[in-house]
Protein backbone atom coordinates (compact mmCIF):
# COMPACT_ATOMS: atom_id res chain seq x y z
CA UNK A 1 0.00 0.00 0.00
CA UNK A 2 1.18 3.49 -0.88
CA UNK A 3 0.74 6.09 1.89
CA UNK A 4 0.81 9.81 1.09
CA UNK A 5 0.87 12.40 3.88
CA UNK A 6 0.19 15.96 2.70
CA UNK A 7 1.04 19.28 4.24
CA UNK A 8 -1.76 21.86 3.83
CA UNK A 9 -0.61 25.49 3.58
CA UNK A 10 1.57 26.11 0.55
CA UNK A 11 1.13 22.51 -0.62
CA UNK A 12 -2.59 21.87 -1.07
CA UNK A 13 -3.84 25.44 -0.81
CA UNK A 14 -2.78 29.03 -0.41
CA UNK A 15 -4.94 31.18 1.84
CA UNK A 16 -3.27 34.44 0.84
CA UNK A 17 -2.17 35.07 4.43
CA UNK A 18 -5.51 34.27 6.05
CA UNK A 19 -4.00 31.80 8.50
CA UNK A 20 -1.43 34.28 9.81
CA UNK A 21 -4.04 37.03 10.17
CA UNK A 22 -6.47 34.71 11.97
CA UNK A 23 -3.72 33.84 14.47
CA UNK A 24 -3.05 37.53 15.11
CA UNK A 25 -6.74 38.38 15.39
CA UNK A 26 -7.22 35.51 17.85
CA UNK A 27 -4.49 36.95 20.07
CA UNK A 28 -6.34 40.26 20.07
CA UNK A 29 -9.71 38.68 20.83
CA UNK A 30 -8.43 36.31 23.50
CA UNK A 31 -5.94 38.56 25.31
CA UNK A 32 -6.56 42.12 24.16
CA UNK A 33 -3.23 42.48 22.37
CA UNK A 34 -3.69 45.60 20.23
CA UNK A 35 -0.89 44.98 17.74
CA UNK A 36 0.07 41.28 17.67
CA UNK A 37 3.61 40.55 16.56
CA UNK A 38 4.36 39.56 12.98
CA UNK A 39 7.93 38.56 13.84
CA UNK A 40 7.25 34.96 14.89
CA UNK A 41 8.15 32.50 12.09
CA UNK A 42 5.22 30.34 10.98
CA UNK A 43 6.38 28.47 7.85
CA UNK A 44 6.22 24.72 8.40
CA UNK A 45 5.67 25.07 12.14
CA UNK A 46 2.87 23.83 14.39
CA UNK A 47 0.04 26.07 15.53
CA UNK A 48 0.90 25.15 19.12
CA UNK A 49 4.53 26.17 18.66
CA UNK A 50 3.64 29.40 16.86
CA UNK A 51 1.11 30.30 19.53
CA UNK A 52 3.58 29.66 22.35
CA UNK A 53 6.11 32.03 20.77
CA UNK A 54 3.47 34.70 20.15
CA UNK A 55 2.36 34.50 23.76
CA UNK A 56 5.92 34.70 25.09
CA UNK A 57 6.61 37.71 22.86
CA UNK A 58 3.67 39.54 24.47
CA UNK A 59 4.32 38.38 28.03
CA UNK A 60 1.42 35.92 28.14
CA UNK A 61 1.92 32.66 30.03
CA UNK A 62 1.80 29.82 27.44
CA UNK A 63 -0.24 27.58 29.73
CA UNK A 64 -2.66 24.92 28.56
CA UNK A 65 -5.54 27.13 29.71
CA UNK A 66 -4.28 30.07 27.65
CA UNK A 67 -3.63 27.85 24.64
CA UNK A 68 -7.22 26.64 24.77
CA UNK A 69 -8.51 30.19 25.10
CA UNK A 70 -6.44 31.27 22.10
CA UNK A 71 -7.39 28.19 20.08
CA UNK A 72 -11.11 28.75 20.59
CA UNK A 73 -10.78 32.37 19.46
CA UNK A 74 -8.81 31.25 16.41
CA UNK A 75 -11.55 28.81 15.40
CA UNK A 76 -14.05 31.67 15.49
CA UNK A 77 -11.84 34.03 13.50
CA UNK A 78 -10.57 31.64 10.82
CA UNK A 79 -13.74 31.09 8.73
CA UNK A 80 -14.44 34.79 8.28
CA UNK A 81 -10.81 35.56 7.47
CA UNK A 82 -10.78 32.80 4.85
CA UNK A 83 -13.85 34.34 3.27
CA UNK A 84 -12.21 37.77 3.15
CA UNK A 85 -8.93 36.55 1.66
CA UNK A 86 -10.24 34.07 -0.88
CA UNK A 87 -7.18 31.95 -1.57
CA UNK A 88 -7.11 29.01 -3.95
CA UNK A 89 -6.38 25.34 -4.41
CA UNK A 90 -2.89 24.97 -5.83
CA UNK A 91 -2.16 23.54 -9.32
CA UNK A 92 -2.67 19.82 -9.83
CA UNK A 93 -4.08 19.17 -6.37
CA UNK A 94 -7.66 18.24 -7.22
CA UNK A 95 -6.58 15.99 -10.07
CA UNK A 96 -3.94 14.25 -7.94
CA UNK A 97 -6.32 13.71 -5.02
CA UNK A 98 -8.97 12.32 -7.35
CA UNK A 99 -6.42 9.92 -8.82
CA UNK A 100 -5.31 8.73 -5.40
CA UNK A 101 -8.88 8.42 -4.08
CA UNK A 102 -9.85 6.18 -6.99
CA UNK A 103 -7.37 3.49 -5.92
CA UNK A 104 -7.84 0.94 -3.16
CA UNK A 105 -4.09 0.49 -2.67
CA UNK A 106 -3.43 4.10 -1.60
CA UNK A 107 -3.98 5.79 1.77
CA UNK A 108 -4.10 9.59 1.85
CA UNK A 109 -3.63 11.56 5.05
CA UNK A 110 -2.33 14.80 6.48
CA UNK A 111 0.91 15.76 8.14
CA UNK A 112 0.31 19.37 9.11
CA UNK A 113 1.14 21.93 11.74
CA UNK A 114 -2.51 22.99 11.75
CA UNK A 115 -4.75 21.86 14.57
CA UNK A 116 -7.19 19.14 13.62
CA UNK A 117 -10.16 21.55 13.58
CA UNK A 118 -8.14 24.28 11.86
CA UNK A 119 -7.19 21.83 9.12
CA UNK A 120 -10.83 20.84 8.73
CA UNK A 121 -11.93 24.48 8.46
CA UNK A 122 -9.31 25.29 5.82
CA UNK A 123 -9.87 22.17 3.75
CA UNK A 124 -13.63 22.49 4.06
CA UNK A 125 -13.45 26.04 2.76
CA UNK A 126 -11.74 24.74 -0.39
CA UNK A 127 -13.89 21.57 -0.72
CA UNK A 128 -10.94 19.24 -0.06
CA UNK A 129 -11.84 17.87 3.38
CA UNK A 130 -13.44 14.65 2.12
CA UNK A 131 -10.12 13.39 0.74
CA UNK A 132 -8.54 13.14 4.21
CA UNK A 133 -9.67 10.91 7.06
CA UNK A 134 -6.55 10.74 9.25
CA UNK A 135 -3.21 12.32 9.92
CA UNK A 136 -0.92 14.12 12.36
CA UNK A 137 -1.81 17.60 13.61
CA UNK A 138 -0.41 20.54 15.57
CA UNK A 139 -2.82 20.51 18.53
CA UNK A 140 -0.33 19.19 21.08
CA UNK A 141 3.13 19.31 19.54
CA UNK A 142 5.58 22.19 19.58
CA UNK A 143 7.78 20.74 16.82
CA UNK A 144 6.93 19.23 13.45
CA UNK A 145 8.90 16.01 13.94
CA UNK A 146 6.51 15.02 16.72
CA UNK A 147 3.57 15.58 14.38
CA UNK A 148 5.22 13.22 11.92
CA UNK A 149 5.50 10.52 14.58
CA UNK A 150 1.82 11.03 15.45
CA UNK A 151 0.88 10.60 11.79
CA UNK A 152 3.01 7.49 11.46
CA UNK A 153 1.40 5.91 14.54
CA UNK A 154 -2.04 6.66 13.11
CA UNK A 155 -1.11 4.97 9.84
CA UNK A 156 0.21 1.88 11.62
CA UNK A 157 -2.90 1.66 13.79
CA UNK A 158 -5.32 2.07 10.88
CA UNK A 159 -3.68 -0.13 8.30
CA UNK A 160 -1.58 -2.67 10.19
CA UNK A 161 0.18 -5.11 7.89
CA UNK A 162 -1.08 -3.29 4.79
CA UNK A 163 1.21 -0.37 5.62
CA UNK A 164 4.51 -0.58 3.77
CA UNK A 165 7.18 1.65 5.35
CA UNK A 166 9.14 1.77 2.10
CA UNK A 167 6.09 3.28 0.34
CA UNK A 168 5.54 6.17 2.74
CA UNK A 169 5.70 9.65 1.20
CA UNK A 170 5.44 13.13 2.67
CA UNK A 171 4.49 15.98 0.32
CA UNK A 172 5.23 19.53 1.47
CA UNK A 173 6.63 22.93 0.63
CA UNK A 174 9.04 23.77 3.47
CA UNK A 175 12.38 22.54 4.81
CA UNK A 176 10.55 21.40 7.95
CA UNK A 177 8.39 19.10 5.81
CA UNK A 178 11.56 17.45 4.54
CA UNK A 179 13.04 17.29 8.03
CA UNK A 180 9.99 15.71 9.64
CA UNK A 181 9.71 13.19 6.81
CA UNK A 182 13.25 12.06 7.50
CA UNK A 183 12.36 11.71 11.18
CA UNK A 184 9.97 8.88 10.23
CA UNK A 185 12.12 7.50 7.39
CA UNK A 186 9.68 8.67 4.72
CA UNK A 187 10.45 9.73 1.17
CA UNK A 188 9.68 13.35 0.30
CA UNK A 189 8.31 15.38 -2.58
CA UNK A 190 9.04 19.07 -2.04
CA UNK A 191 7.08 21.62 -4.06
CA UNK A 192 7.87 25.25 -4.83
CA UNK A 193 4.31 26.45 -4.22
CA UNK A 194 5.05 27.99 -0.82
CA UNK A 195 7.40 30.76 0.23
CA UNK A 196 10.72 28.92 0.09
CA UNK A 197 12.93 29.30 -3.00
CA UNK A 198 14.04 26.29 -5.02
CA UNK A 199 17.64 26.57 -3.83
CA UNK A 200 16.63 26.36 -0.17
CA UNK A 201 14.43 23.31 -0.79
CA UNK A 202 17.10 21.65 -2.92
CA UNK A 203 19.62 22.05 -0.11
CA UNK A 204 17.37 19.86 2.07
CA UNK A 205 17.77 17.01 -0.44
CA UNK A 206 14.18 15.88 -0.97
CA UNK A 207 13.68 12.80 -3.11
CA UNK A 208 11.90 14.94 -5.70
CA UNK A 209 11.62 18.70 -6.13
CA UNK A 210 8.80 19.98 -8.34
CA UNK A 211 7.45 23.38 -9.33
CA UNK A 212 3.98 22.15 -8.37
CA UNK A 213 1.90 18.98 -8.22
CA UNK A 214 0.53 19.35 -11.73
CA UNK A 215 3.85 17.87 -12.87
CA UNK A 216 3.04 14.75 -14.95
CA UNK A 217 5.88 12.85 -13.27
CA UNK A 218 4.10 12.71 -9.90
CA UNK A 219 2.41 9.29 -10.39
CA UNK A 220 5.70 7.78 -11.52
CA UNK A 221 7.58 9.30 -8.58
CA UNK A 222 5.03 7.81 -6.16
CA UNK A 223 5.23 4.44 -7.85
CA UNK A 224 1.66 4.33 -9.15
XYZ file of C-alpha atoms in Angstrom:
224
model
C 0.000 0.000 0.000
C 1.182 3.493 -0.880
C 0.737 6.087 1.890
C 0.808 9.813 1.088
C 0.873 12.398 3.876
C 0.188 15.955 2.705
C 1.037 19.284 4.242
C -1.757 21.862 3.833
C -0.609 25.494 3.584
C 1.567 26.111 0.547
C 1.130 22.512 -0.616
C -2.595 21.868 -1.070
C -3.839 25.440 -0.809
C -2.782 29.027 -0.405
C -4.944 31.179 1.842
C -3.274 34.438 0.842
C -2.170 35.068 4.428
C -5.514 34.274 6.048
C -4.003 31.804 8.501
C -1.433 34.278 9.808
C -4.041 37.029 10.168
C -6.466 34.710 11.975
C -3.721 33.838 14.473
C -3.055 37.529 15.111
C -6.738 38.377 15.391
C -7.220 35.513 17.845
C -4.488 36.950 20.068
C -6.341 40.264 20.073
C -9.714 38.681 20.833
C -8.432 36.306 23.504
C -5.939 38.561 25.307
C -6.560 42.118 24.161
C -3.233 42.483 22.371
C -3.694 45.598 20.231
C -0.890 44.977 17.737
C 0.073 41.282 17.671
C 3.612 40.548 16.557
C 4.356 39.561 12.981
C 7.928 38.561 13.837
C 7.246 34.962 14.891
C 8.147 32.499 12.092
C 5.225 30.344 10.976
C 6.385 28.471 7.854
C 6.225 24.720 8.402
C 5.667 25.065 12.145
C 2.873 23.827 14.388
C 0.041 26.072 15.527
C 0.900 25.149 19.122
C 4.528 26.170 18.660
C 3.642 29.400 16.857
C 1.107 30.303 19.530
C 3.582 29.656 22.345
C 6.105 32.026 20.770
C 3.473 34.700 20.148
C 2.364 34.498 23.760
C 5.919 34.701 25.087
C 6.609 37.713 22.860
C 3.671 39.539 24.467
C 4.321 38.377 28.032
C 1.424 35.922 28.144
C 1.919 32.663 30.032
C 1.798 29.818 27.436
C -0.242 27.583 29.729
C -2.657 24.917 28.561
C -5.543 27.130 29.708
C -4.281 30.072 27.654
C -3.625 27.852 24.644
C -7.224 26.636 24.771
C -8.512 30.188 25.104
C -6.439 31.266 22.103
C -7.386 28.189 20.082
C -11.105 28.746 20.589
C -10.781 32.369 19.461
C -8.815 31.248 16.408
C -11.546 28.808 15.398
C -14.054 31.670 15.488
C -11.838 34.035 13.502
C -10.569 31.645 10.823
C -13.737 31.088 8.726
C -14.441 34.792 8.283
C -10.809 35.563 7.467
C -10.775 32.796 4.854
C -13.855 34.345 3.269
C -12.208 37.765 3.153
C -8.930 36.552 1.659
C -10.244 34.073 -0.881
C -7.185 31.949 -1.567
C -7.111 29.014 -3.949
C -6.381 25.343 -4.408
C -2.885 24.965 -5.829
C -2.162 23.540 -9.319
C -2.669 19.815 -9.826
C -4.080 19.168 -6.366
C -7.664 18.240 -7.223
C -6.581 15.988 -10.075
C -3.943 14.250 -7.944
C -6.319 13.708 -5.019
C -8.973 12.320 -7.348
C -6.421 9.916 -8.823
C -5.313 8.728 -5.402
C -8.882 8.416 -4.080
C -9.845 6.178 -6.990
C -7.368 3.493 -5.919
C -7.838 0.941 -3.155
C -4.093 0.489 -2.666
C -3.428 4.100 -1.602
C -3.977 5.789 1.773
C -4.100 9.588 1.845
C -3.629 11.558 5.050
C -2.331 14.804 6.477
C 0.910 15.761 8.138
C 0.315 19.370 9.113
C 1.136 21.931 11.736
C -2.513 22.988 11.746
C -4.750 21.865 14.569
C -7.194 19.142 13.617
C -10.156 21.548 13.576
C -8.137 24.282 11.858
C -7.187 21.828 9.124
C -10.830 20.842 8.729
C -11.926 24.479 8.459
C -9.309 25.295 5.824
C -9.866 22.166 3.746
C -13.634 22.486 4.064
C -13.454 26.040 2.761
C -11.738 24.743 -0.389
C -13.893 21.575 -0.719
C -10.944 19.236 -0.056
C -11.838 17.867 3.382
C -13.442 14.646 2.117
C -10.119 13.390 0.745
C -8.539 13.144 4.212
C -9.671 10.907 7.061
C -6.551 10.743 9.247
C -3.208 12.323 9.925
C -0.924 14.120 12.360
C -1.809 17.603 13.608
C -0.405 20.544 15.571
C -2.819 20.510 18.527
C -0.332 19.191 21.080
C 3.130 19.308 19.535
C 5.582 22.190 19.576
C 7.781 20.745 16.819
C 6.930 19.233 13.452
C 8.904 16.012 13.935
C 6.514 15.018 16.717
C 3.570 15.583 14.379
C 5.220 13.216 11.919
C 5.496 10.524 14.576
C 1.820 11.027 15.447
C 0.882 10.602 11.788
C 3.012 7.487 11.463
C 1.401 5.908 14.537
C -2.040 6.661 13.111
C -1.106 4.973 9.837
C 0.210 1.882 11.621
C -2.903 1.661 13.795
C -5.321 2.071 10.882
C -3.685 -0.135 8.301
C -1.582 -2.665 10.191
C 0.180 -5.114 7.892
C -1.085 -3.290 4.785
C 1.207 -0.367 5.616
C 4.514 -0.581 3.772
C 7.182 1.655 5.351
C 9.145 1.766 2.100
C 6.092 3.282 0.343
C 5.539 6.166 2.745
C 5.696 9.648 1.201
C 5.442 13.133 2.671
C 4.489 15.979 0.322
C 5.227 19.526 1.467
C 6.630 22.934 0.633
C 9.042 23.767 3.469
C 12.382 22.542 4.809
C 10.548 21.398 7.953
C 8.391 19.101 5.806
C 11.561 17.448 4.541
C 13.044 17.295 8.032
C 9.987 15.706 9.640
C 9.706 13.191 6.812
C 13.253 12.059 7.496
C 12.358 11.707 11.180
C 9.972 8.879 10.232
C 12.123 7.495 7.386
C 9.680 8.670 4.719
C 10.446 9.730 1.170
C 9.675 13.351 0.303
C 8.311 15.385 -2.577
C 9.044 19.073 -2.037
C 7.076 21.615 -4.056
C 7.875 25.249 -4.825
C 4.310 26.448 -4.222
C 5.046 27.988 -0.823
C 7.405 30.756 0.234
C 10.719 28.916 0.093
C 12.933 29.296 -3.002
C 14.041 26.295 -5.015
C 17.643 26.572 -3.828
C 16.627 26.360 -0.172
C 14.434 23.312 -0.794
C 17.096 21.650 -2.922
C 19.617 22.048 -0.110
C 17.368 19.862 2.073
C 17.773 17.007 -0.437
C 14.182 15.884 -0.965
C 13.680 12.796 -3.105
C 11.905 14.943 -5.695
C 11.617 18.697 -6.128
C 8.804 19.979 -8.341
C 7.455 23.378 -9.327
C 3.982 22.146 -8.369
C 1.897 18.985 -8.218
C 0.527 19.347 -11.729
C 3.847 17.869 -12.874
C 3.040 14.753 -14.953
C 5.885 12.846 -13.275
C 4.097 12.714 -9.898
C 2.405 9.285 -10.389
C 5.704 7.781 -11.516
C 7.578 9.297 -8.576
C 5.025 7.813 -6.163
C 5.227 4.440 -7.855
C 1.660 4.329 -9.147
